[in-house]
mmCIF file of C-alpha atoms and ligand atoms in Angstrom:
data_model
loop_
_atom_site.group_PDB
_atom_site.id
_atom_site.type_symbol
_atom_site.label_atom_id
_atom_site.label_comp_id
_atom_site.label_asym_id
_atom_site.label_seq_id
_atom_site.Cartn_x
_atom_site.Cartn_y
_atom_site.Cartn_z
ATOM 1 C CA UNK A 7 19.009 77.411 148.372
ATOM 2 C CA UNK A 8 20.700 80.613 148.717
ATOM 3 C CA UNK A 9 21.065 80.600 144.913
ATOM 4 C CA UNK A 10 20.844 84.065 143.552
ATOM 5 C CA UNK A 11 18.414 85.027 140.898
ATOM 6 C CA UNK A 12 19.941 84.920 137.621
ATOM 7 C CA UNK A 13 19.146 87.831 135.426
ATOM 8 C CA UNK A 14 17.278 87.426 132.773
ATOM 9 C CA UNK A 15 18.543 86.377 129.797
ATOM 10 C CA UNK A 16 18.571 88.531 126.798
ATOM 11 C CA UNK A 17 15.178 88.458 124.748
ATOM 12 C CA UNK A 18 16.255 87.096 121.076
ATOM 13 C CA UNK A 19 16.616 89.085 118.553
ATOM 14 C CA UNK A 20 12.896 88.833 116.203
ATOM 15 C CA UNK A 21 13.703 87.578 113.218
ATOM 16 C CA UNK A 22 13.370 90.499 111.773
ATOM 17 C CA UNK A 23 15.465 92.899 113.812
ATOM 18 C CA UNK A 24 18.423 90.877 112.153
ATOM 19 C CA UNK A 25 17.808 90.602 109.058
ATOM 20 C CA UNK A 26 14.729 91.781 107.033
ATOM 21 C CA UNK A 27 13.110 89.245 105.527
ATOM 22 C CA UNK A 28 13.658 91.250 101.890
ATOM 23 C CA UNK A 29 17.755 91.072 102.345
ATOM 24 C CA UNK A 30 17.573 87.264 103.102
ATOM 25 C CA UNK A 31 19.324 85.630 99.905
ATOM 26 C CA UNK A 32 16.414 83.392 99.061
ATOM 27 C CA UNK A 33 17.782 80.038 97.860
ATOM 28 C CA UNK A 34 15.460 77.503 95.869
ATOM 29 C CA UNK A 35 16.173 74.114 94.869
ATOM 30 C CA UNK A 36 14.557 71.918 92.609
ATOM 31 C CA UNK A 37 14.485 67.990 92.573
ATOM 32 C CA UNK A 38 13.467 65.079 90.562
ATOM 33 C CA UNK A 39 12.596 62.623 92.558
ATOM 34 C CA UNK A 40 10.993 62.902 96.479
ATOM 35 C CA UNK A 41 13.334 63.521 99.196
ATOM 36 C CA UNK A 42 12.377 60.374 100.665
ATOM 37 C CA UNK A 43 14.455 58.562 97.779
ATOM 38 C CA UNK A 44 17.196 57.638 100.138
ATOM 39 C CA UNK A 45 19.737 58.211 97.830
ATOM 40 C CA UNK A 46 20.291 61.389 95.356
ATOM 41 C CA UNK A 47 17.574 64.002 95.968
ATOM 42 C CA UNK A 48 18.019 63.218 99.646
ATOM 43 C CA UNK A 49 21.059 63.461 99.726
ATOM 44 C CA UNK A 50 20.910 67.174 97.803
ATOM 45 C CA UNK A 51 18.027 67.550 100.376
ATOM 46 C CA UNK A 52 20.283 67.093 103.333
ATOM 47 C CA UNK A 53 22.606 69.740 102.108
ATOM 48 C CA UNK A 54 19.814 72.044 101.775
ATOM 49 C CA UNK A 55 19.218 71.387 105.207
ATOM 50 C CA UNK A 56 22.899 71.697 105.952
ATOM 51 C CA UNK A 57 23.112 75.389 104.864
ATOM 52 C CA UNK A 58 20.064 76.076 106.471
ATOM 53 C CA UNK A 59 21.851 75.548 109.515
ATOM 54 C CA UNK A 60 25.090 77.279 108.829
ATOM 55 C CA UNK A 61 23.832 80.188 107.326
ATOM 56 C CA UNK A 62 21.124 81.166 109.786
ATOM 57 C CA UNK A 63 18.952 84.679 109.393
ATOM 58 C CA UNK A 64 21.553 85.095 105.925
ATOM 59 C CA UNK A 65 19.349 83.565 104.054
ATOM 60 C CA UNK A 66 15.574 81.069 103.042
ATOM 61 C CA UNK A 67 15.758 77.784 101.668
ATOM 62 C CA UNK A 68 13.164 76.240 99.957
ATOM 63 C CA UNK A 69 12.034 72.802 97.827
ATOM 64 C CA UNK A 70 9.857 71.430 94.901
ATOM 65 C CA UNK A 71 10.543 67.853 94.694
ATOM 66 C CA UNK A 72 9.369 65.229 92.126
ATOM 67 C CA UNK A 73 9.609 67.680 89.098
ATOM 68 C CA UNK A 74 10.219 65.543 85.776
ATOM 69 C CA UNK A 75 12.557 66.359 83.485
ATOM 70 C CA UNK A 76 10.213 68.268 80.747
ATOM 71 C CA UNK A 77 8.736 71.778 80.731
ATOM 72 C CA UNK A 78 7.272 71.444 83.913
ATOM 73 C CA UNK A 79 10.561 72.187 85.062
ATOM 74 C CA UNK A 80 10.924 75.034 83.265
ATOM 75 C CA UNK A 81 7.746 76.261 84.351
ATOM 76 C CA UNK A 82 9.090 75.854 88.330
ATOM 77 C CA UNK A 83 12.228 77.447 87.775
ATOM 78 C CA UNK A 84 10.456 80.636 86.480
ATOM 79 C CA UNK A 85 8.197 80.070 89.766
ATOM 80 C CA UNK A 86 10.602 80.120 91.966
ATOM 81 C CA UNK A 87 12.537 83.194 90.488
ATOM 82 C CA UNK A 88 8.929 84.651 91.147
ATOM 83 C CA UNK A 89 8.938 84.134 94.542
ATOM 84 C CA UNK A 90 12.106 86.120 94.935
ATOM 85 C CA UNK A 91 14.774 83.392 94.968
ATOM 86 C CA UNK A 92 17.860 84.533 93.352
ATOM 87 C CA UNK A 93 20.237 81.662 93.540
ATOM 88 C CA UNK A 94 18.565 78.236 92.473
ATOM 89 C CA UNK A 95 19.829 74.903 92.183
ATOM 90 C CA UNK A 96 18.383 72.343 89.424
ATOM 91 C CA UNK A 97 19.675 69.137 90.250
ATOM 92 C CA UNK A 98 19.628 66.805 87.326
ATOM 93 C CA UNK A 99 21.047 66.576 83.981
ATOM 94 C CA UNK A 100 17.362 66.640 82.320
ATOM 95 C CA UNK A 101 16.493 70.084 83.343
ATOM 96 C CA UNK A 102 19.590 71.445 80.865
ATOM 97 C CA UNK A 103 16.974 72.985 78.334
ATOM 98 C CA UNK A 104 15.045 74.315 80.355
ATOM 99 C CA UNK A 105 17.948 75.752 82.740
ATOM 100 C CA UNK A 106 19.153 77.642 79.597
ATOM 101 C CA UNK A 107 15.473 79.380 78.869
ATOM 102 C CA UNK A 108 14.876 79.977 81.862
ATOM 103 C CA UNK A 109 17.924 81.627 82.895
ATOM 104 C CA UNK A 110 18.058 83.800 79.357
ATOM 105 C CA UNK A 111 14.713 85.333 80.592
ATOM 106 C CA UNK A 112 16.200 85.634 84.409
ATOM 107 C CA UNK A 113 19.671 87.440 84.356
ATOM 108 C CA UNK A 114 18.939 88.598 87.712
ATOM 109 C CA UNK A 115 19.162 84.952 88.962
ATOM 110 C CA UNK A 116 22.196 82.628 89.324
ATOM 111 C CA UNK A 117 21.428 79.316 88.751
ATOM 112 C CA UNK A 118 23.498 76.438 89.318
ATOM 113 C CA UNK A 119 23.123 73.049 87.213
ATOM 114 C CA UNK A 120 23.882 69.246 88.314
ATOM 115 C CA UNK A 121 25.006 67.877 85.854
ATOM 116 C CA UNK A 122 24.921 69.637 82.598
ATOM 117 C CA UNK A 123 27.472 71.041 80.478
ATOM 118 C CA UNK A 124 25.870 73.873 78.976
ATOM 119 C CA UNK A 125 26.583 77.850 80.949
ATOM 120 C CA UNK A 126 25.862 81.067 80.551
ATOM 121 C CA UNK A 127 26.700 84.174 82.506
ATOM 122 C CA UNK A 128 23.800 83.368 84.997
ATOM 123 C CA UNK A 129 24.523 79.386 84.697
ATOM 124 C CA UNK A 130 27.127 77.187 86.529
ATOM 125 C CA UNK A 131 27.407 73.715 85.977
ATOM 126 C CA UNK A 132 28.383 71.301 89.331
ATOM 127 C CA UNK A 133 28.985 67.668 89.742
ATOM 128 C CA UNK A 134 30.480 65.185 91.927
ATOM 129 C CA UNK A 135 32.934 62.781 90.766
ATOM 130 C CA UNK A 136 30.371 59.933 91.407
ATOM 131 C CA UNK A 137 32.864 58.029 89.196
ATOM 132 C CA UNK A 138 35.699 57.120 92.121
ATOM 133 C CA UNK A 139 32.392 56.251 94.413
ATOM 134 C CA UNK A 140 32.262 53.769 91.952
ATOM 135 C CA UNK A 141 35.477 52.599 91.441
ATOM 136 C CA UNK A 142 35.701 51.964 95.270
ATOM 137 C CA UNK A 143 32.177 50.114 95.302
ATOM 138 C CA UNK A 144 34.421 48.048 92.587
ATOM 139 C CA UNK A 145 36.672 47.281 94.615
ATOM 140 C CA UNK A 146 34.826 45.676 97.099
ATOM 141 C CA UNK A 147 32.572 44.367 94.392
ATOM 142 C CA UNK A 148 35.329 42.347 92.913
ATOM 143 C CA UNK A 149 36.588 41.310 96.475
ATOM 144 C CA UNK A 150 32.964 39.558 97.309
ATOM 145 C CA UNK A 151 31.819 38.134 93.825
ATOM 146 C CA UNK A 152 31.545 34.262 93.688
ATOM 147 C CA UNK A 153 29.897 33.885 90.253
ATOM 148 C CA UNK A 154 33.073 36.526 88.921
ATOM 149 C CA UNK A 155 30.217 38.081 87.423
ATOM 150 C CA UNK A 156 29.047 41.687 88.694
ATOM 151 C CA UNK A 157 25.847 43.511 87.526
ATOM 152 C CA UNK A 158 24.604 47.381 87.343
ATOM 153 C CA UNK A 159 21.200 48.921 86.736
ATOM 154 C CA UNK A 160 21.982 51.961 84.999
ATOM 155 C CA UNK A 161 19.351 54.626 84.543
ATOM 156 C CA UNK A 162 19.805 57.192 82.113
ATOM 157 C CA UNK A 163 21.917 56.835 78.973
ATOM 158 C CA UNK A 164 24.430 59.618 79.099
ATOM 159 C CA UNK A 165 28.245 59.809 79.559
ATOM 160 C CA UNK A 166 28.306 60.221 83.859
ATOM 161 C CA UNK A 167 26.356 56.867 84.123
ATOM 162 C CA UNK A 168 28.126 55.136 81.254
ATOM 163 C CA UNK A 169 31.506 56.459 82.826
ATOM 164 C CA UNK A 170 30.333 55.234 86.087
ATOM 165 C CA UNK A 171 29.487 51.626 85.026
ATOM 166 C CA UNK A 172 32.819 51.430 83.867
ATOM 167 C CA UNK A 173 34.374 52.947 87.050
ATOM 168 C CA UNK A 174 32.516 49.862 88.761
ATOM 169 C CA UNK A 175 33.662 47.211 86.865
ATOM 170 C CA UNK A 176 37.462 48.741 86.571
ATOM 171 C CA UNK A 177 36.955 48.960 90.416
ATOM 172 C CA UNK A 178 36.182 45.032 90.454
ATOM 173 C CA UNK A 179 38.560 44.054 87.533
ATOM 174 C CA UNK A 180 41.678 45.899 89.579
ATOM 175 C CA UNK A 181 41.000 42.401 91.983
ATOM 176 C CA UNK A 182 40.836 40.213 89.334
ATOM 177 C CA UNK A 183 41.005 41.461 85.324
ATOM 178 C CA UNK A 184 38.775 38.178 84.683
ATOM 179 C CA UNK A 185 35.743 39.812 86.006
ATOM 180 C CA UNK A 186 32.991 40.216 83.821
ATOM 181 C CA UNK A 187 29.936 42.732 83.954
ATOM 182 C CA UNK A 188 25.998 42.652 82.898
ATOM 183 C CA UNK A 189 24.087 46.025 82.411
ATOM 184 C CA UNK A 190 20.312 46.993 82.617
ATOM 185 C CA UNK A 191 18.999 50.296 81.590
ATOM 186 C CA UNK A 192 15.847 51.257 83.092
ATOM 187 C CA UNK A 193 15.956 55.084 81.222
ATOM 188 C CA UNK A 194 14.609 56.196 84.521
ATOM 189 C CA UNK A 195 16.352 57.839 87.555
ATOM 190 C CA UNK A 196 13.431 57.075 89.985
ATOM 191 C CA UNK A 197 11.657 53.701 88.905
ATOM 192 C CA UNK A 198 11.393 51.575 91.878
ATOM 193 C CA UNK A 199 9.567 48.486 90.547
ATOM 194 C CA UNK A 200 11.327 48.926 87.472
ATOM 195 C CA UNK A 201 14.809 48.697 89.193
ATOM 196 C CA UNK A 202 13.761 45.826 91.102
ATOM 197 C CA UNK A 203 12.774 44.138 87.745
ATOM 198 C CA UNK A 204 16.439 45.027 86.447
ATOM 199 C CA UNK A 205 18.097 43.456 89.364
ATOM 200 C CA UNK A 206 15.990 40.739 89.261
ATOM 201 C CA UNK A 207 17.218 40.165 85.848
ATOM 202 C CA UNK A 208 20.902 40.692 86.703
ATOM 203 C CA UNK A 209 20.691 38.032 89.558
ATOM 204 C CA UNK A 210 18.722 35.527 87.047
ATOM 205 C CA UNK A 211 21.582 36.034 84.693
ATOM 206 C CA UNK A 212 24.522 35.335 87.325
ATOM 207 C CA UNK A 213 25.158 38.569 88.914
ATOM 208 C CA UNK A 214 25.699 38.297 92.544
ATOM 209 C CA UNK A 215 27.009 41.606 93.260
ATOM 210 C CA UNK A 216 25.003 44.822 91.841
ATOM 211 C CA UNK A 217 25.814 48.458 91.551
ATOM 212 C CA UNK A 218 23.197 50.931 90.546
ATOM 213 C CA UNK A 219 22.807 54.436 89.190
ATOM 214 C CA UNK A 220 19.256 55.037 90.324
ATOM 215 C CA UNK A 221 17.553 57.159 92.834
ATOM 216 C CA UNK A 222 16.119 54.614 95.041
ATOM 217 C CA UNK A 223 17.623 51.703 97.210
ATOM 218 C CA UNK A 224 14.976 49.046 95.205
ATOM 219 C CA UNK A 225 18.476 47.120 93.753
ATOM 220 C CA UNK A 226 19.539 47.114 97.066
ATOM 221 C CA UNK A 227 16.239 45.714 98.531
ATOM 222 C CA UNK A 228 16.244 43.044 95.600
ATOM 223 C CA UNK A 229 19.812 41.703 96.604
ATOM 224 C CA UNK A 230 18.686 41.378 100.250
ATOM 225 C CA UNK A 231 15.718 39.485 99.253
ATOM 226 C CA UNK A 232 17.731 37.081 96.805
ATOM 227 C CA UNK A 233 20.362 36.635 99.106
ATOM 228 C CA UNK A 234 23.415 38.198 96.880
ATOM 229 C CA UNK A 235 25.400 41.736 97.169
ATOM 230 C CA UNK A 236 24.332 45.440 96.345
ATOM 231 C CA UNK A 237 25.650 49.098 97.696
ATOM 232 C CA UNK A 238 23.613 52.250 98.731
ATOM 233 C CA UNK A 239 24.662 54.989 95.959
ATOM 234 C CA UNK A 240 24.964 58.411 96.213
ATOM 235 C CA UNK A 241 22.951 58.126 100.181
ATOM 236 C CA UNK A 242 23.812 55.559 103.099
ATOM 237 C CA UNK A 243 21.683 52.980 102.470
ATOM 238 C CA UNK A 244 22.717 50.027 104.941
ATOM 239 C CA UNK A 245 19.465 50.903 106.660
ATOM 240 C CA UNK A 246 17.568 49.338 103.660
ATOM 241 C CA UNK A 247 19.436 45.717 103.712
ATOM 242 C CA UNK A 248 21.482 45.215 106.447
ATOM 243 C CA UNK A 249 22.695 41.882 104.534
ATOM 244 C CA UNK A 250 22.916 42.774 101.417
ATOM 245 C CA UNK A 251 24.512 46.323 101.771
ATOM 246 C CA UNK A 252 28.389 46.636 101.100
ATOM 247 C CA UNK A 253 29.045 49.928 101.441
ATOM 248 C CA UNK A 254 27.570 53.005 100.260
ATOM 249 C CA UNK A 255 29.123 55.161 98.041
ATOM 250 C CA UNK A 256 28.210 58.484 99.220
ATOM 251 C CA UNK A 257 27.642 62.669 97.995
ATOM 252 C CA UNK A 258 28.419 65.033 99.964
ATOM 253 C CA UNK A 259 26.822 68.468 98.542
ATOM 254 C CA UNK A 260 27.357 70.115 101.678
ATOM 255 C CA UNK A 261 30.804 71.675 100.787
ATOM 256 C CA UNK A 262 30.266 73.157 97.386
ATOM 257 C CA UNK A 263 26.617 74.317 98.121
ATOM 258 C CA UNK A 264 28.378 76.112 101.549
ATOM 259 C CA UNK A 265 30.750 77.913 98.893
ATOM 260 C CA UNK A 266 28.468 78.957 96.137
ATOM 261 C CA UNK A 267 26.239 80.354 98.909
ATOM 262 C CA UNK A 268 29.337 82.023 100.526
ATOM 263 C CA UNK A 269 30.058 84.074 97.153
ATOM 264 C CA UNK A 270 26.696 84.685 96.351
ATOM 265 C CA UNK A 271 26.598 86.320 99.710
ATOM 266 C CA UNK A 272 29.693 88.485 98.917
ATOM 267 C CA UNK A 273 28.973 89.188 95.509
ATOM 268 C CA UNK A 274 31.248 87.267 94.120
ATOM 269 C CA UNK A 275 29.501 84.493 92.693
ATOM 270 C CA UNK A 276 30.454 83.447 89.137
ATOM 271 C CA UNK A 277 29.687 80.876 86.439
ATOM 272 C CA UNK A 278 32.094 78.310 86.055
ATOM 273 C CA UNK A 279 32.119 74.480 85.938
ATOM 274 C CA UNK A 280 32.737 72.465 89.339
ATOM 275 C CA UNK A 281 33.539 68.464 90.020
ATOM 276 C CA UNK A 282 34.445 67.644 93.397
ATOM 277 C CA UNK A 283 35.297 64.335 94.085
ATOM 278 C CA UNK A 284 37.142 62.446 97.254
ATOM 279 C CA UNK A 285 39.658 64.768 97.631
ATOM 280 C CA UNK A 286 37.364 68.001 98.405
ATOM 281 C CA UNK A 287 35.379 65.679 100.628
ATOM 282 C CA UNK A 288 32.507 65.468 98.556
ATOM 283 C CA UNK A 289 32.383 61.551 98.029
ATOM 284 C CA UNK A 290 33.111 58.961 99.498
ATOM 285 C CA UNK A 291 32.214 54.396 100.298
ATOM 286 C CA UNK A 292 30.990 54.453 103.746
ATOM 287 C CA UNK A 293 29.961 52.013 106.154
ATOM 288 C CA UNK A 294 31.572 48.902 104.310
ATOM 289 C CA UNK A 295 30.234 45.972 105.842
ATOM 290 C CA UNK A 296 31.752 43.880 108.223
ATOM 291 C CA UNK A 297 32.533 40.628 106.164
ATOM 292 C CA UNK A 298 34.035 42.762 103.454
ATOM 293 C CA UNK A 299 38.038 41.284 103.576
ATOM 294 C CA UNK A 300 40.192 43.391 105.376
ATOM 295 C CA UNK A 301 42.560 42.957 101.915
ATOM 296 C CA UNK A 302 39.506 44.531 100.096
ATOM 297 C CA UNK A 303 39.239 47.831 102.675
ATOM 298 C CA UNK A 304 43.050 48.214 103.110
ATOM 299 C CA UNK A 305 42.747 48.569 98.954
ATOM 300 C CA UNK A 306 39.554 50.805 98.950
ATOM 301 C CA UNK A 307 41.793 53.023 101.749
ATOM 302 C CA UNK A 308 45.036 53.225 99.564
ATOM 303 C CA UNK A 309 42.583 54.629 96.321
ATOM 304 C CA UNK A 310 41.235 57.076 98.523
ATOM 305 C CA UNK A 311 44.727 58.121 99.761
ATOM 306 C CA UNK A 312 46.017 58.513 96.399
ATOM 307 C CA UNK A 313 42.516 60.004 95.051
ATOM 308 C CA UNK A 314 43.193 63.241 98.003
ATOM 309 C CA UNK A 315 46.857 63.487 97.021
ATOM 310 C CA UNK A 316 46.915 63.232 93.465
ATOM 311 C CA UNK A 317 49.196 60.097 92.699
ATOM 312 C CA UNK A 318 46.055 58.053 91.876
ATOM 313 C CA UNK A 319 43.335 58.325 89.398
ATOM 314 C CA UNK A 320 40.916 55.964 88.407
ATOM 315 C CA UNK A 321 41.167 56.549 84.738
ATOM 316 C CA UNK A 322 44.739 55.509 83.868
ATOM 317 C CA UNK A 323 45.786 53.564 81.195
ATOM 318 C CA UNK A 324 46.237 50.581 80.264
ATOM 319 C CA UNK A 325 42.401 50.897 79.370
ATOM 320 C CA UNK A 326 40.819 48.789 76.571
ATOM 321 C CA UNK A 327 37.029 48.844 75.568
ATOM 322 C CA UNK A 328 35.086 45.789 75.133
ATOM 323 C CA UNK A 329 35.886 45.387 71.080
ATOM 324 C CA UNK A 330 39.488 45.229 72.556
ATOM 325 C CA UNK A 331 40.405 49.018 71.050
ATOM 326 C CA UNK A 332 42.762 50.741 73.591
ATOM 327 C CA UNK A 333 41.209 53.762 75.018
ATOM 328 C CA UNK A 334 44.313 55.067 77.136
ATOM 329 C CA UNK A 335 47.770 53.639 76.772
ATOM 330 C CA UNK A 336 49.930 52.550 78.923
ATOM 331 C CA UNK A 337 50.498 55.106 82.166
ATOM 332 C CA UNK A 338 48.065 57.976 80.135
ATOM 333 C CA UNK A 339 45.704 59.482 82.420
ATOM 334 C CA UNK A 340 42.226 60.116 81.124
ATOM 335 C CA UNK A 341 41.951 64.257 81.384
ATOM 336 C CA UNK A 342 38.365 65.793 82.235
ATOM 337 C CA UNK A 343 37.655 65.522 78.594
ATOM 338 C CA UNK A 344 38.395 62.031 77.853
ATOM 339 C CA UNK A 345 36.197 61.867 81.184
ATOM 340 C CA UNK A 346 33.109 63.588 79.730
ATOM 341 C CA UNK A 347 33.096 61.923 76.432
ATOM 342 C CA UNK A 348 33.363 58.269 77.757
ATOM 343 C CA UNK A 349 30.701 56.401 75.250
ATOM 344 C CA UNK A 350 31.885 52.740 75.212
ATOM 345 C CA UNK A 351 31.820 49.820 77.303
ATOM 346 C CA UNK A 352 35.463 48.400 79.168
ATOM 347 C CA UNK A 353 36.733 45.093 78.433
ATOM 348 C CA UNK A 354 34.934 42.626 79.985
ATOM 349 C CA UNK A 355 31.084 44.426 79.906
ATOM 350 C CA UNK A 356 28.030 42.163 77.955
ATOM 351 C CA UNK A 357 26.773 44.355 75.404
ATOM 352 C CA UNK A 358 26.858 48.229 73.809
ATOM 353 C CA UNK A 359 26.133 51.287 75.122
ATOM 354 C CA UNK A 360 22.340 52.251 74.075
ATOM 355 C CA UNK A 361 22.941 54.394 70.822
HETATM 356 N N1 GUN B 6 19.627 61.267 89.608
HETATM 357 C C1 GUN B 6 18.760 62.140 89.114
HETATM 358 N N2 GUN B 6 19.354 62.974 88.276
HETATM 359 C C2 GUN B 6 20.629 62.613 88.242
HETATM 360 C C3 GUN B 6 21.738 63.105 87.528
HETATM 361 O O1 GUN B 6 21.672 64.049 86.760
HETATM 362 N N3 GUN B 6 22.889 62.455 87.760
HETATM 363 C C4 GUN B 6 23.001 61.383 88.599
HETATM 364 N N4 GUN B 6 24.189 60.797 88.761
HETATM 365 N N5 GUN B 6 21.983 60.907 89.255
HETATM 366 C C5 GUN B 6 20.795 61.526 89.071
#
């Protein structure tokens, strides 16, 4: 076809021609539930893969999933800093202890902890603001309940899930104050049949919209099957009840992982103590369903607005607890402090937080 012969292209480079395999920043993360959870270790898990990508030859990713929150942990950490990783992620509050042993045995390794409190000169602590995912879920929550009665089945007792409960229901509340709240703890992040149980429970006591702070989409899978409401959390999770799903509030770990890879790779990487929420682009309610008011999503739109330029936060007074104590007066809003410490229920939630 008269075409001419194009020259050949360019052999690539062998892997090792660009980058030896011993200067590859070797990058190790470590999960507590599988990566098949559909909601927070996948979702850390997708980010993984994410820098993967955008890093190339730079640098080796690598996984252990499923490891509980005991000395096990500890005992993969030190594994992994074995194996040559230098920067490794532990991604749930639990592994705190043994982050801090680790790590005091490891100076030559930065590790970064979700969602502790606790660093050291080799320790930096990250979160997302999973709190305004809630508050938005609220929104629509309170836009869609019937029974003016909405439901979440919280995992672990400790201030991010207490503080996001109460995001939820202030969420729901900010459509009507007179909406009231039910809690289940399951003291699990991964418990499948035992979230289903809790839901069950929720829906048997009136609860016809649900939030959750577990791993899995089981609350989500409950609502579908009982016919009432529920929202993916932390993944999208409309695949798992295409009735039932709301909206899924969503993590995005993609940008802060990206940047503490970046300054490990320059040498700049430091401890410190990160919380990106809506306005980094780190969370966010996606895929609201279609019978969700148009009311509800203009609202759920203006709180995002005003969470990315700074004229709204979810924590502003007036803010009363459910003994009817006022928490934040009039116009105060709550600082990161008042954030972290959150240990009570808001007006208008059954019950105490578990001492
Ligand atoms: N799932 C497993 N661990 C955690 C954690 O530390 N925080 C949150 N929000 N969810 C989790």
């Amino acid at each position: 076809c008269g075409k001419k012969e194009e020259p050949a292209a360019p052999a690539a480079p062998a892997p090792a021609a660009a980058a030896p395999a011993g200067d590859k920043l070797k990058v190790s993360f470590m999960y507590v539930s599988p990566i098949g959870d559909g909601g927070w270790t996948f979702q850390h898990e997708l980010a993984r893969k994410a820098i993967a990508q955008k890093f190339g030859d730079k640098i080796e990713t690598s996984m252990v999933e499923s490891v509980p929150e005991s000395a096990d942990a500890e005992r993969v950490l030190r594994d992994m800093a074995g194996q040559g990783n230098k920067l490794v992620f532990a991604t749930s509050f639990g592994y705190q202890e043994f982050v801090q042993k680790a790590a005091a045995d490891l100076p030559g390794v930065k590790f970064e902890h979700a969602t502790g409190y606790k660093q050291a000169d080799n320790v930096a602590v990250y979160d997302s603001k999973t709190f305004e995912g809630a508050y938005l879920a609220g929104i629509v929550a309170g836009s869609m309940t019937k029974t003016k009665t909405v439901g979440v089945v919280a995992s672990v007792p400790i201030p991010e899930v207490v503080r996001n409960i109460n995001s939820f229901v202030l969420g729901a509340q900010s459509v009507d104050p007179s909406i009231q709240a039910k809690v289940v703890w399951v003291n699990e992040w991964f418990a499948p049949p035992k979230e289903s149980e809790a839901a069950t429970s929720l829906i048997n006591g009136g609860v016809d919209v649900m939030y959750q702070n577990t791993n899995s989409p089981a609350v989500l899978k409950t609502a579908e099957e009982r016919g009432v409401y529920a929202f993916g959390k932390d993944g999208d999770m409309s695949a798992f009840a295409p009735k039932a799903h709301l909206g899924s509030a969503v993590i995005d770990w993609t940008p802060y992982y990206s940047k503490v890879v970046e300054d490990t790779l320059a040498g700049k990487w430091q401890s410190g103590n990160f919380w990106w929420g809506v306005k980094e682009g780190a969370m966010d309610l996606v895929k609201i369903a279609d019978q969700v008011p148009q009311e509800a999503k203009d609202k759920v739109e203006k709180a995002k607005q005003g969470l990315k330029d700074g004229s709204f936060a979810v924590w502003t007074g007036p803010i009363v607890d459910n003994k009817g104590q006022e928490v934040l007066a009039s116009g105060v809003v709550g600082d990161d402090a008042f954030l972290r410490g959150i240990n009570f229920y808001v007006k208008g939630i059954e019950g105490a937080v578990p001492g």
